Amino acid sequence: MRTNRIRTSRIRTTVLTAAATAALALSLTACGGSGGGKGAKADAGKSAGSTSGSEGSGKSDGQDTDSKSSEGNGTSDGSGSSSDSSSDSGDTTDQAAAGSTATQPCKGDELSISVQHRFPAEEGEHLLITARNADSKPCWVTSYPSVMLGDTATVLGHSSKDPSSGSAKITVKPGGQVYSAVALFVDGETSNTSSGLSLALRDQGGDTGPGYENGAVDDKGGESEFTWDSADVTHWNTAKPYDF
């Protein structure tokens, strides 16, 4: 509003100046002779023309300035609005992209699983389970694997000595590995012996997927039988459990 008042005042002053100049020219014409009249008319014409040009210039400058100012503000607002819109759109695109490429849970068929029998008949005897991602995409595992030893139909429970958190999702990159272990205990009451086990992955809700048969091997890669009366399982981890 302040800019509009300044512009109006400038145009009004210019018009009054033009009117005063025209009146002066007419007065000089009335007082002068025939030769002086022509000169006065010519001067008055020049003066009026100059004033008229000045008036037109004043209007033009004022309008251009306001127009440019208005356009500048519009452009600035438009640019700001456009930038915000672009930023929001970018965020949405990123979120959509993140959603579409989010890491999926491992199903089991993309993992190469091996079972190593460690410390046979010694203290700390266990089966080291290594799961390697053989796929080209990452996937995640959580909790601990569902394990049944030999021909038994009993799913082993989680180890009470396991300090790691089972609710976390561990991302396994292509070629990456995660570990779990089955601790074997022998008390001489009802021993079982086998070289095989079945394993299935759990989801965050505790449900298990399809089971996969595996055979335990010794440190040289040969088949290895193990004996147990009781056993339990550790959570998946990025470090080897019982790595004595």
Coordinates of C-alpha atoms in Angstrom, one line a residue:
M1 CA 0.0 0.0 0.0
R2 CA 2.9 2.4 0.7
T3 CA 4.3 1.9 -2.8
N4 CA 0.9 2.7 -4.3
R5 CA 0.6 6.0 -2.4
I6 CA 4.1 7.1 -3.5
R7 CA 3.3 6.3 -7.1
T8 CA 0.0 8.2 -7.1
S9 CA 1.7 11.3 -5.5
R10 CA 4.4 11.3 -8.2
I11 CA 1.9 11.1 -11.1
R12 CA -0.3 13.9 -9.5
T13 CA 2.7 16.2 -9.1
T14 CA 3.7 15.7 -12.7
V15 CA 0.1 16.5 -13.9
L16 CA 0.0 19.7 -11.9
T17 CA 3.4 20.8 -13.3
A18 CA 2.2 20.2 -16.8
A19 CA -0.9 22.2 -16.1
A20 CA 1.1 25.1 -14.7
T21 CA 3.5 25.1 -17.6
A22 CA 0.6 25.1 -20.1
A23 CA -1.0 28.1 -18.4
L24 CA 2.3 30.0 -18.4
A25 CA 2.6 29.3 -22.1
L26 CA -0.9 30.7 -22.8
S27 CA -0.1 33.8 -20.8
L28 CA 3.0 34.5 -22.7
T29 CA 1.2 34.0 -26.0
A30 CA -1.5 36.5 -25.0
C31 CA 1.1 39.2 -24.1
G32 CA 3.6 38.8 -27.0
G33 CA 3.6 40.2 -30.6
S34 CA 3.2 38.3 -33.8
G35 CA 6.9 37.2 -34.0
G36 CA 7.1 36.8 -30.3
G37 CA 3.9 34.9 -30.4
K38 CA 5.2 32.4 -32.8
G39 CA 8.3 31.9 -30.7
A40 CA 6.2 31.7 -27.6
K41 CA 3.9 29.2 -29.2
A42 CA 6.9 27.2 -30.4
D43 CA 8.4 27.3 -26.9
A44 CA 5.1 26.5 -25.4
G45 CA 4.7 23.6 -27.8
K46 CA 8.2 22.4 -26.9
S47 CA 7.6 22.8 -23.3
A48 CA 4.2 21.1 -23.4
G49 CA 5.7 18.3 -25.5
S50 CA 8.6 18.0 -23.0
T51 CA 6.2 18.0 -20.1
S52 CA 3.9 15.6 -21.8
G53 CA 6.8 13.3 -22.5
S54 CA 7.9 13.7 -18.9
E55 CA 4.4 12.9 -17.7
G56 CA 4.3 9.8 -20.0
S57 CA 7.7 8.8 -18.8
G58 CA 6.6 9.2 -15.2
K59 CA 3.6 7.0 -15.7
S60 CA 5.6 4.5 -17.7
D61 CA 8.4 4.3 -15.1
G62 CA 5.9 3.9 -12.2
Q63 CA 3.9 1.2 -14.0
D64 CA 7.0 -0.7 -15.1
T65 CA 8.5 -0.5 -11.6
D66 CA 5.3 -1.8 -10.0
S67 CA 4.8 -4.3 -12.7
K68 CA 8.3 -5.6 -12.4
S69 CA 8.0 -5.5 -8.6
S70 CA 4.7 -7.4 -8.8
E71 CA 6.2 -9.8 -11.3
G72 CA 9.2 -10.2 -9.1
N73 CA 7.1 -11.0 -6.1
G74 CA 5.0 -13.4 -8.1
T75 CA 8.1 -15.1 -9.4
S76 CA 9.6 -15.3 -6.0
D77 CA 6.4 -16.7 -4.5
G78 CA 6.0 -19.0 -7.5
S79 CA 9.6 -20.1 -7.2
G80 CA 9.2 -20.7 -3.5
S81 CA 6.0 -22.5 -4.0
S82 CA 7.4 -24.5 -6.9
S83 CA 10.5 -25.4 -4.8
D84 CA 8.4 -26.6 -1.9
S85 CA 6.2 -28.6 -4.2
S86 CA 9.3 -30.1 -5.9
S87 CA 10.7 -30.9 -2.5
D88 CA 7.5 -32.5 -1.3
S89 CA 7.3 -34.4 -4.5
G90 CA 10.9 -35.5 -4.1
D91 CA 10.2 -36.7 -0.5
T92 CA 7.2 -38.6 -1.7
T93 CA 9.1 -40.2 -4.5
D94 CA 11.9 -41.1 -2.1
Q95 CA 9.4 -42.7 0.3
A96 CA 7.7 -44.5 -2.5
A97 CA 11.0 -45.7 -3.8
A98 CA 12.0 -46.7 -0.3
G99 CA 8.8 -48.6 0.1
S100 CA 9.2 -50.4 -3.2
T101 CA 12.8 -51.4 -2.6
A102 CA 12.5 -52.2 1.1
T103 CA 14.5 -55.2 2.3
Q104 CA 12.3 -58.3 2.4
P105 CA 12.4 -61.1 4.9
C106 CA 14.6 -64.1 4.0
K107 CA 12.4 -67.0 2.8
G108 CA 15.0 -69.7 3.0
D109 CA 15.5 -70.7 -0.6
E110 CA 17.9 -67.7 -1.1
L111 CA 20.1 -68.9 1.8
S112 CA 22.9 -71.4 1.6
I113 CA 22.9 -73.2 5.1
S114 CA 25.7 -75.3 6.5
V115 CA 26.0 -77.0 9.9
Q116 CA 29.3 -77.7 11.5
H117 CA 29.7 -80.1 14.5
R118 CA 32.1 -78.4 16.8
F119 CA 33.9 -79.9 19.9
P120 CA 32.5 -83.4 19.6
A121 CA 32.1 -85.1 22.9
E122 CA 33.8 -82.1 24.6
E123 CA 32.6 -79.3 26.8
G124 CA 31.0 -76.7 24.7
E125 CA 29.8 -79.2 22.0
H126 CA 27.4 -77.5 19.6
L127 CA 26.2 -77.3 16.0
L128 CA 27.2 -74.1 14.4
I129 CA 24.6 -73.0 11.8
T130 CA 25.9 -70.6 9.1
A131 CA 23.4 -69.0 6.7
R132 CA 24.9 -67.2 3.7
N133 CA 22.8 -65.1 1.4
A134 CA 23.4 -66.6 -2.1
D135 CA 20.9 -64.2 -3.8
S136 CA 21.6 -60.9 -5.5
K137 CA 19.3 -59.0 -3.1
P138 CA 19.6 -58.4 0.7
C139 CA 17.1 -60.0 3.0
W140 CA 16.6 -60.1 6.8
V141 CA 16.3 -62.7 9.5
T142 CA 15.0 -62.4 13.0
S143 CA 14.6 -64.4 16.2
Y144 CA 16.1 -67.9 16.1
P145 CA 15.7 -70.8 13.7
S146 CA 13.2 -73.5 14.3
V147 CA 15.3 -76.6 14.6
M148 CA 14.4 -80.3 15.0
L149 CA 17.2 -82.8 15.5
G150 CA 17.3 -86.2 13.8
D151 CA 13.9 -87.9 13.5
T152 CA 12.4 -86.1 16.5
A153 CA 9.3 -83.9 16.1
T154 CA 10.3 -81.6 18.9
V155 CA 11.2 -78.0 18.1
L156 CA 14.1 -76.9 20.2
G157 CA 13.6 -74.0 22.5
H158 CA 15.6 -70.8 22.8
S159 CA 18.7 -70.8 24.9
S160 CA 18.2 -69.0 28.2
K161 CA 21.9 -68.0 28.2
D162 CA 21.6 -66.2 24.9
P163 CA 22.2 -62.4 25.6
S164 CA 21.2 -61.2 22.1
S165 CA 17.9 -59.6 21.3
G166 CA 15.6 -61.8 19.2
S167 CA 13.2 -59.0 18.1
A168 CA 15.8 -57.3 15.9
K169 CA 15.9 -57.7 12.2
I170 CA 19.4 -58.6 10.9
T171 CA 19.9 -57.7 7.2
V172 CA 22.0 -60.2 5.3
K173 CA 23.6 -58.6 2.3
P174 CA 24.4 -60.7 -0.8
G175 CA 27.3 -62.9 0.1
G176 CA 26.9 -62.0 3.8
Q177 CA 26.5 -64.5 6.6
V178 CA 24.6 -64.8 9.9
Y179 CA 25.0 -67.5 12.6
S180 CA 23.1 -69.5 15.1
A181 CA 24.0 -72.5 17.2
V182 CA 22.5 -75.5 18.8
A183 CA 24.0 -76.3 22.2
L184 CA 24.1 -80.1 22.8
F185 CA 23.9 -81.5 26.3
V186 CA 24.3 -85.2 27.4
D187 CA 23.3 -86.3 30.8
G188 CA 23.2 -90.1 30.1
E189 CA 19.4 -90.6 30.5
T190 CA 17.8 -90.7 27.1
S191 CA 20.5 -90.0 24.6
N192 CA 19.8 -89.5 20.8
T193 CA 22.2 -89.8 18.0
S194 CA 22.0 -88.4 14.5
S195 CA 23.9 -86.5 11.8
G196 CA 20.9 -84.7 10.4
L197 CA 18.5 -81.9 11.4
S198 CA 15.7 -79.8 9.8
L199 CA 15.7 -76.0 10.0
A200 CA 13.1 -73.3 9.3
L201 CA 13.1 -69.6 9.5
R202 CA 10.8 -67.6 11.8
D203 CA 9.2 -64.3 11.1
Q204 CA 8.7 -61.5 13.6
G205 CA 5.4 -63.0 14.7
G206 CA 7.0 -66.3 15.5
D207 CA 5.6 -68.3 12.6
T208 CA 7.9 -70.6 10.7
G209 CA 8.4 -71.1 7.0
P210 CA 9.2 -74.3 5.2
G211 CA 11.7 -76.7 6.7
Y212 CA 15.0 -77.6 5.1
E213 CA 17.0 -80.8 5.8
N214 CA 20.7 -80.4 6.6
G215 CA 23.5 -82.7 7.6
A216 CA 26.2 -81.9 10.2
V217 CA 29.8 -82.1 9.1
D218 CA 33.1 -82.0 11.0
D219 CA 35.9 -79.5 10.6
K220 CA 37.2 -81.4 7.5
G221 CA 33.8 -81.5 5.8
G222 CA 32.9 -85.1 6.5
E223 CA 29.6 -86.3 7.9
S224 CA 29.6 -86.1 11.7
E225 CA 27.2 -87.7 14.1
F226 CA 26.2 -85.9 17.3
T227 CA 24.6 -87.1 20.5
W228 CA 22.2 -85.2 22.8
D229 CA 19.8 -85.6 25.6
S230 CA 18.7 -82.0 25.5
A231 CA 19.5 -79.0 23.3
D232 CA 18.6 -75.4 22.8
V233 CA 19.1 -72.7 20.1
T234 CA 20.6 -69.2 20.0
H235 CA 19.3 -66.2 18.1
W236 CA 20.7 -65.3 14.7
N237 CA 23.8 -63.2 15.1
T238 CA 26.4 -61.5 13.0
A239 CA 29.1 -63.1 15.2
K240 CA 29.7 -66.8 15.8
P241 CA 28.1 -68.1 19.1
Y242 CA 30.4 -70.2 21.3
D243 CA 33.4 -69.1 19.4
F244 CA 35.9 -70.4 21.9

